XYZ file of C-alpha atoms in Angstrom:
464
model
C -12.630 -16.764 33.444
C -11.346 -18.845 30.373
C -8.155 -17.125 28.849
C -6.519 -17.575 25.514
C -2.470 -18.596 26.704
C -0.031 -15.816 25.513
C 0.584 -17.437 21.793
C -2.859 -18.032 21.445
C -3.587 -14.320 22.170
C -1.295 -13.273 19.270
C -2.408 -15.780 16.904
C -6.305 -14.667 17.414
C -5.234 -11.191 17.033
C -3.094 -11.809 14.145
C -5.595 -13.992 12.525
C -8.249 -11.211 12.852
C -5.609 -8.636 11.417
C -3.970 -11.065 8.304
C -7.714 -11.202 6.985
C -8.135 -10.385 3.645
C -6.614 -6.833 3.936
C -3.153 -7.914 3.537
C -3.400 -10.706 1.120
C -6.464 -8.924 -1.197
C -6.860 -5.622 -0.161
C -2.904 -4.556 -0.080
C -1.360 -5.901 -3.385
C -4.382 -4.192 -5.105
C -3.106 -1.161 -3.176
C 0.199 -1.455 -3.796
C -0.259 -1.585 -7.332
C -2.770 1.427 -7.778
C -0.591 3.529 -5.333
C 2.976 2.898 -7.642
C 4.286 0.430 -5.399
C 7.186 1.077 -3.158
C 6.067 4.574 -1.525
C 2.941 3.012 -0.903
C 5.013 0.564 1.411
C 7.408 2.185 2.760
C 4.890 4.237 3.921
C 2.442 1.401 4.857
C 5.634 0.312 7.027
C 6.567 3.126 8.586
C 3.710 4.272 9.651
C 2.502 0.311 10.992
C 5.543 0.633 13.415
C 4.814 4.037 15.039
C 0.984 4.625 15.021
C -0.081 0.954 14.223
C 1.746 -0.353 16.657
C 0.721 2.687 19.309
C -3.352 2.162 18.909
C -2.744 -1.452 19.275
C -1.235 -1.483 22.439
C -4.007 1.585 23.429
C -6.885 -0.753 22.515
C -5.007 -4.369 23.915
C -4.613 -2.330 27.093
C -8.091 -1.755 27.449
C -9.115 -5.098 27.440
C -6.173 -6.647 29.142
C -7.249 -3.918 32.377
C -10.281 -4.477 32.547
C -11.348 -8.284 30.996
C -15.197 -6.682 29.934
C -16.643 -6.555 26.250
C -15.617 -3.112 24.055
C -18.379 -1.541 26.306
C -17.784 -1.909 29.755
C -14.026 -1.528 29.064
C -14.398 2.304 28.337
C -17.417 2.192 30.911
C -14.610 0.904 33.861
C -11.937 3.171 32.609
C -13.560 6.302 31.509
C -11.945 8.426 34.744
C -14.068 11.699 33.236
C -16.629 13.415 35.145
C -19.549 12.389 34.004
C -19.214 8.950 32.442
C -20.018 8.797 29.078
C -17.267 7.228 27.164
C -19.057 3.592 27.016
C -21.379 4.881 24.416
C -17.907 4.391 21.830
C -18.155 1.411 22.714
C -20.655 0.328 20.642
C -19.366 0.212 17.669
C -18.647 -3.150 18.165
C -21.762 -3.263 16.127
C -19.077 -2.855 12.842
C -18.462 -6.795 13.609
C -21.465 -7.327 12.356
C -22.189 -4.735 9.722
C -18.793 -5.667 8.227
C -19.475 -9.722 8.064
C -22.928 -8.623 5.835
C -21.032 -8.003 2.776
C -16.902 -9.327 3.920
C -18.467 -12.441 4.535
C -20.327 -12.067 0.876
C -16.546 -11.344 -1.031
C -15.528 -14.204 1.367
C -18.115 -16.109 -0.132
C -16.387 -15.534 -3.448
C -13.087 -16.594 -2.978
C -14.986 -20.064 -2.177
C -16.884 -20.044 -5.464
C -13.454 -19.168 -7.142
C -11.667 -22.326 -5.085
C -14.796 -24.768 -6.205
C -15.640 -24.147 -9.568
C -13.364 -21.012 -11.188
C -10.074 -22.796 -10.506
C -10.470 -25.199 -12.855
C -12.165 -23.760 -15.401
C -9.818 -20.287 -15.788
C -10.838 -17.755 -18.015
C -7.916 -17.846 -20.498
C -8.428 -13.317 -21.246
C -9.421 -10.194 -19.160
C -12.859 -9.475 -20.902
C -14.113 -13.105 -20.492
C -12.431 -13.284 -17.023
C -14.378 -9.897 -16.408
C -17.652 -11.994 -17.925
C -17.338 -14.496 -15.140
C -16.923 -12.675 -11.871
C -20.077 -10.317 -13.184
C -22.260 -13.398 -13.511
C -21.100 -14.255 -10.137
C -21.785 -10.709 -8.599
C -25.241 -11.606 -10.662
C -25.791 -15.231 -9.491
C -27.997 -15.318 -6.239
C -28.164 -18.644 -5.345
C -24.782 -19.141 -5.855
C -22.992 -16.358 -3.833
C -26.174 -17.111 -0.860
C -24.978 -20.757 -0.712
C -21.933 -19.500 -0.872
C -22.308 -17.033 1.680
C -24.112 -19.668 4.089
C -21.149 -21.595 4.390
C -18.948 -19.405 5.798
C -21.254 -17.400 7.658
C -22.328 -21.686 8.897
C -18.328 -21.916 9.802
C -17.834 -19.003 11.160
C -20.927 -19.141 13.701
C -19.236 -22.488 14.340
C -15.800 -21.821 15.467
C -17.662 -18.824 17.992
C -19.947 -21.047 19.550
C -16.989 -22.784 20.474
C -15.847 -20.289 22.740
C -12.223 -18.691 23.245
C -10.352 -22.112 24.057
C -12.105 -25.066 22.026
C -12.704 -22.525 19.227
C -10.837 -19.251 18.268
C -6.938 -20.077 19.658
C -7.209 -23.752 18.287
C -8.600 -23.431 14.996
C -5.768 -20.307 14.860
C -3.150 -22.327 15.886
C -3.803 -23.805 12.355
C -5.212 -21.590 9.764
C -1.822 -19.208 9.967
C 1.328 -21.837 10.001
C -0.471 -23.866 7.151
C -1.793 -19.960 5.798
C 2.843 -18.655 6.215
C 3.763 -22.387 4.301
C 1.167 -22.044 2.031
C 2.347 -18.011 0.977
C 5.793 -19.107 1.022
C 5.656 -21.973 -1.013
C 3.932 -19.501 -3.827
C 6.947 -17.184 -3.010
C 9.926 -20.048 -3.293
C 7.706 -20.912 -7.053
C 7.523 -16.823 -7.787
C 11.284 -16.243 -6.942
C 12.003 -19.588 -9.810
C 10.227 -17.327 -12.405
C 12.164 -14.622 -15.088
C 9.832 -11.354 -13.538
C 10.704 -11.924 -9.847
C 13.540 -9.544 -10.283
C 10.432 -6.836 -11.831
C 8.247 -7.303 -8.806
C 10.584 -6.831 -6.218
C 11.849 -3.396 -7.990
C 8.359 -2.187 -8.333
C 7.702 -3.123 -5.191
C 10.757 -1.610 -3.052
C 12.118 1.091 -6.145
C 9.295 2.082 -8.010
C 10.731 1.188 -10.924
C 13.463 3.075 -10.365
C 15.647 2.554 -12.941
C 19.379 1.763 -11.740
C 21.006 1.494 -14.518
C 21.362 5.423 -14.492
C 22.759 5.057 -10.964
C 25.953 2.470 -11.480
C 28.877 4.340 -11.512
C 28.214 6.543 -8.441
C 29.163 5.948 -4.836
C 26.414 4.150 -2.333
C 25.824 7.565 -0.934
C 25.256 9.274 -4.460
C 23.217 6.561 -5.417
C 20.867 6.476 -1.740
C 20.255 10.102 -2.385
C 18.802 9.737 -5.630
C 16.966 6.899 -4.909
C 15.547 8.552 -1.866
C 14.656 11.486 -3.564
C 12.848 10.038 -6.532
C 10.363 7.790 -4.478
C 10.513 11.066 -2.102
C 8.560 13.103 -5.512
C 6.193 10.155 -6.112
C 4.571 10.517 -2.820
C 1.206 12.301 -2.642
C -1.690 13.410 -0.496
C -3.653 10.471 -1.949
C -0.901 8.310 -1.474
C -0.412 8.588 2.305
C -4.117 8.463 3.113
C -3.996 5.395 1.309
C -0.821 4.150 3.623
C -3.002 5.538 6.762
C -5.880 3.025 5.549
C -4.355 -0.141 5.091
C -2.419 -0.193 8.156
C -6.027 1.422 10.010
C -7.995 -1.583 7.971
C -5.501 -4.323 8.175
C -4.816 -3.874 12.049
C -9.312 -5.024 13.001
C -8.329 -1.479 14.874
C -11.716 0.770 15.675
C -15.117 -2.651 16.227
C -13.706 -3.926 19.179
C -12.373 -7.015 17.767
C -8.808 -6.237 19.673
C -10.257 -5.319 23.092
C -12.420 -7.746 22.924
C -9.299 -10.930 22.221
C -7.005 -8.854 25.334
C -10.523 -8.958 27.252
C -9.450 -12.743 27.382
C -5.455 -12.578 27.913
C -3.582 -13.157 31.011
C -2.526 -9.558 33.672
C 0.758 -10.037 32.735
C 0.603 -10.182 28.975
C 3.467 -7.596 27.671
C 1.301 -5.859 25.494
C 4.214 -4.162 23.325
C 5.281 -7.327 22.614
C 2.510 -8.891 21.727
C 1.882 -5.587 18.996
C 5.433 -6.588 17.899
C 3.937 -10.605 17.110
C 1.420 -9.118 15.560
C 2.383 -6.235 13.023
C 5.550 -7.629 12.071
C 3.990 -10.861 11.025
C 0.809 -8.989 9.377
C 3.715 -6.739 7.432
C 5.455 -10.381 6.044
C 2.918 -11.475 4.938
C 1.681 -8.757 2.781
C 4.800 -8.711 1.425
C 5.033 -11.903 0.344
C 1.418 -11.949 -1.116
C 2.638 -8.983 -3.021
C 5.670 -9.789 -4.573
C 3.739 -12.904 -4.869
C 0.777 -11.483 -7.213
C 2.890 -8.523 -8.760
C 5.466 -11.194 -10.165
C 2.670 -13.376 -11.466
C 1.419 -10.680 -13.326
C 4.745 -9.273 -14.624
C 5.746 -12.760 -15.883
C 2.105 -13.272 -17.795
C 0.002 -9.971 -17.800
C 2.206 -6.149 -18.474
C 2.848 -3.423 -16.190
C -0.885 -1.690 -16.755
C -2.254 -4.899 -15.359
C -0.694 -4.213 -11.569
C -2.831 -0.866 -10.897
C -5.622 -3.178 -12.138
C -9.018 -1.214 -10.180
C -11.599 -4.006 -11.642
C -10.636 -6.975 -9.157
C -6.388 -8.264 -8.901
C -7.506 -11.391 -7.801
C -10.825 -11.996 -9.013
C -9.895 -10.639 -12.338
C -6.500 -10.484 -13.206
C -4.799 -13.080 -11.516
C -7.174 -16.115 -12.638
C -6.143 -15.111 -16.226
C -2.266 -14.936 -15.078
C -3.040 -18.389 -13.660
C -4.979 -20.161 -16.623
C -1.520 -18.575 -18.510
C 0.677 -21.337 -16.729
C -0.983 -24.665 -17.694
C -1.822 -27.140 -15.185
C 0.118 -25.346 -13.048
C -1.888 -22.369 -12.347
C -4.903 -24.224 -11.485
C -2.546 -26.158 -8.549
C -0.885 -22.672 -7.585
C -4.429 -21.017 -8.220
C -6.121 -23.071 -5.460
C -3.468 -23.296 -3.032
C -3.692 -19.321 -2.963
C -8.029 -19.241 -3.097
C -7.027 -21.900 -0.348
C -4.923 -19.108 1.459
C -7.039 -16.635 0.915
C -10.266 -18.089 2.352
C -8.023 -19.090 5.660
C -7.574 -15.766 5.867
C -10.770 -14.427 5.952
C -11.980 -17.178 7.843
C -10.438 -16.108 10.731
C -11.473 -12.624 10.180
C -14.804 -13.676 10.293
C -14.779 -15.336 13.277
C -12.785 -11.846 14.878
C -15.530 -9.578 13.507
C -18.649 -12.274 15.351
C -16.942 -12.424 18.345
C -16.670 -9.021 20.175
C -20.747 -8.529 19.563
C -20.771 -12.531 20.899
C -18.966 -11.177 23.462
C -20.720 -7.667 24.465
C -24.545 -9.935 23.973
C -23.461 -12.706 26.959
C -22.403 -9.936 29.498
C -25.304 -7.887 29.015
C -28.153 -10.676 28.454
C -26.577 -13.467 30.052
C -27.687 -15.965 26.429
C -25.745 -18.956 25.918
C -22.968 -18.374 23.751
C -24.287 -20.950 20.924
C -27.524 -19.580 21.239
C -26.308 -16.217 20.687
C -23.773 -16.754 17.565
C -25.710 -19.053 15.710
C -28.924 -16.054 16.447
C -26.959 -13.511 15.146
C -25.629 -15.308 11.904
C -28.397 -15.969 11.250
C -29.508 -11.973 11.540
C -26.264 -11.220 9.486
C -27.378 -13.544 6.665
C -30.589 -12.077 5.782
C -29.371 -8.836 5.666
C -26.131 -10.249 3.588
C -28.399 -11.356 1.428
C -30.253 -8.431 1.046
C -27.039 -6.910 0.197
C -26.314 -9.431 -2.305
C -29.641 -8.681 -4.027
C -28.540 -4.895 -4.473
C -25.867 -5.682 -6.214
C -27.813 -7.693 -9.414
C -29.094 -4.979 -12.108
C -32.485 -5.881 -12.062
C -33.154 -4.738 -8.723
C -32.994 -0.423 -8.744
C -34.552 -0.104 -5.533
C -32.049 -1.536 -3.814
C -29.259 1.427 -5.262
C -29.417 4.685 -3.086
C -27.312 7.581 -5.223
C -26.526 5.108 -7.719
C -24.680 2.708 -4.876
C -26.597 -0.690 -4.165
C -27.013 -1.333 -0.148
C -23.794 -3.349 -0.046
C -21.174 -0.264 -1.572
C -23.587 1.875 1.507
C -23.068 -0.609 3.957
C -19.489 -0.997 3.340
C -18.875 2.960 2.759
C -19.825 3.666 6.108
C -19.106 0.145 7.923
C -14.840 1.588 7.153
C -15.680 5.832 6.853
C -17.549 6.434 9.360
C -17.990 2.966 12.510
C -14.365 2.540 12.101
C -13.274 5.937 11.857
C -15.033 6.391 14.528
C -14.483 3.395 16.788
C -10.367 4.133 16.392
C -10.012 7.438 16.792
C -12.299 7.465 20.103
C -10.778 4.609 21.619
C -7.171 6.449 21.429
C -8.066 9.494 22.598
C -9.997 7.764 24.716
C -7.029 5.873 26.477
C -4.864 9.243 25.624
C -7.012 11.989 27.898
C -9.699 9.933 29.916
C -7.118 7.838 31.318
C -4.926 9.717 33.896
C -1.517 9.812 33.022
C -0.145 8.282 35.879
C -2.409 5.593 35.754
C -0.869 4.298 32.122
C 2.613 4.768 33.597
C 1.864 1.835 36.429
C -0.344 -0.192 34.055
C 2.311 -0.208 31.044
C 6.124 0.364 32.990
C 6.689 -3.694 32.623
C 7.446 -2.990 29.126
C 7.656 0.305 28.735
C 10.878 2.578 29.741
C 10.305 6.233 29.871
C 11.188 7.465 26.537
C 9.084 4.721 24.975
C 6.217 5.582 27.180
C 6.751 9.503 26.342
C 6.822 8.329 22.468
C 3.466 6.881 22.979
C 1.341 8.836 24.978
C 2.279 11.591 22.003
C 0.937 8.550 19.313
C -2.058 7.970 20.729
C -2.906 11.533 21.641
C -1.382 13.293 19.024
C -0.546 11.470 15.538
C -3.357 8.602 15.713
C -6.046 11.149 15.780
C -4.507 13.445 12.873
C -3.842 10.579 10.681
C -7.823 8.766 11.470
C -9.011 13.265 10.943
C -6.746 13.444 8.008
C -8.376 9.891 6.459
C -11.982 11.516 7.044
C -11.602 14.746 5.685
C -9.702 13.535 2.212
C -12.211 10.903 1.354
C -14.352 13.336 2.023
C -12.405 16.030 -0.468
């Protein structure tokens, strides 16, 4: 069987996790949740629970070299062997693609058209974005380009398509955003951005005459008091969303790994660069917003990327056009690596179940996704009220079902399965190459107790 190289697996999994979640969703969530508190919680949960969940799903694919559903079946040590039904969450990838591909299409549209004619104020920017969501043919064209590229690279396979593309896209993505960060550092408002992201606006002048210990106590007390159930749940949700957990992506990619792969190191190499690119994106975006906007703009719920930032870029003059183009290219790279990851698990599953050619399956499923996505685009149009249910468009419903039902169920299923349906002595044997006794005990506690609690808390809170 064709396998990833060790670095190729890391690049591919990193590409799936970075996506729009780290660059688009992370700054928006940080802005809405006060900056530092959200970021500290996100990082803490990522390096404890997040990495544990990653290793659990990687282990399933690495031990079986099977698609997500068959991985559940082969490792299932329970009497009735019914866990394979949990593997059907691979349908989540194509379902998410029906709207995620549309959003990435918006990025393509902004890159091609809006970057050269940036709106000069917030009202104009809202009109531009609103006009796009009402323009069926512009969205169809950009969505079609996204799905065609996705099908092409998935059809080429693991080595020639997915691995090779991510070897190109991931380094370019970091180069673009590091370049943008360097530009942001030269701005007067960079300090405000740092303060917002790491101190939530704490007034350091109030502790300038105090010692380090007392100052630290006041800072941590200030941050701790800002922790609310909403911030905590949003932080947990961002970890879950950004790591591509629960829909078979990690299991499927790990199925193409070598048996001696150090899964813990691989998980860290996926996790840490993801956190780094999130922070770089946040520092860059918030610097632009503070420099050319106001403090209220950082918490924009109307669309930090598609509405707020274009106005900020316009105020930079010619440099703003260049920065906008680079930003949208970087966002496009991240999004494309994720759309490929969303399609691959279902293609692997269909290959194993039908024996059909990968090229045929990739293009056929992409056409089906395109058709469904076209209906979702229509549902955004105000003239198609028949495509709305209880005040929400089909686009919004599919988004909600994918993130809040399928990914939630898939994530908790994988953790509970690995933690309880596989014997402890087998887990210890399989992980002894990279987990010592203490690390193994914590990992098992994390996937048995902490991760299910996290998913359950998100599930309950969002429905409360």
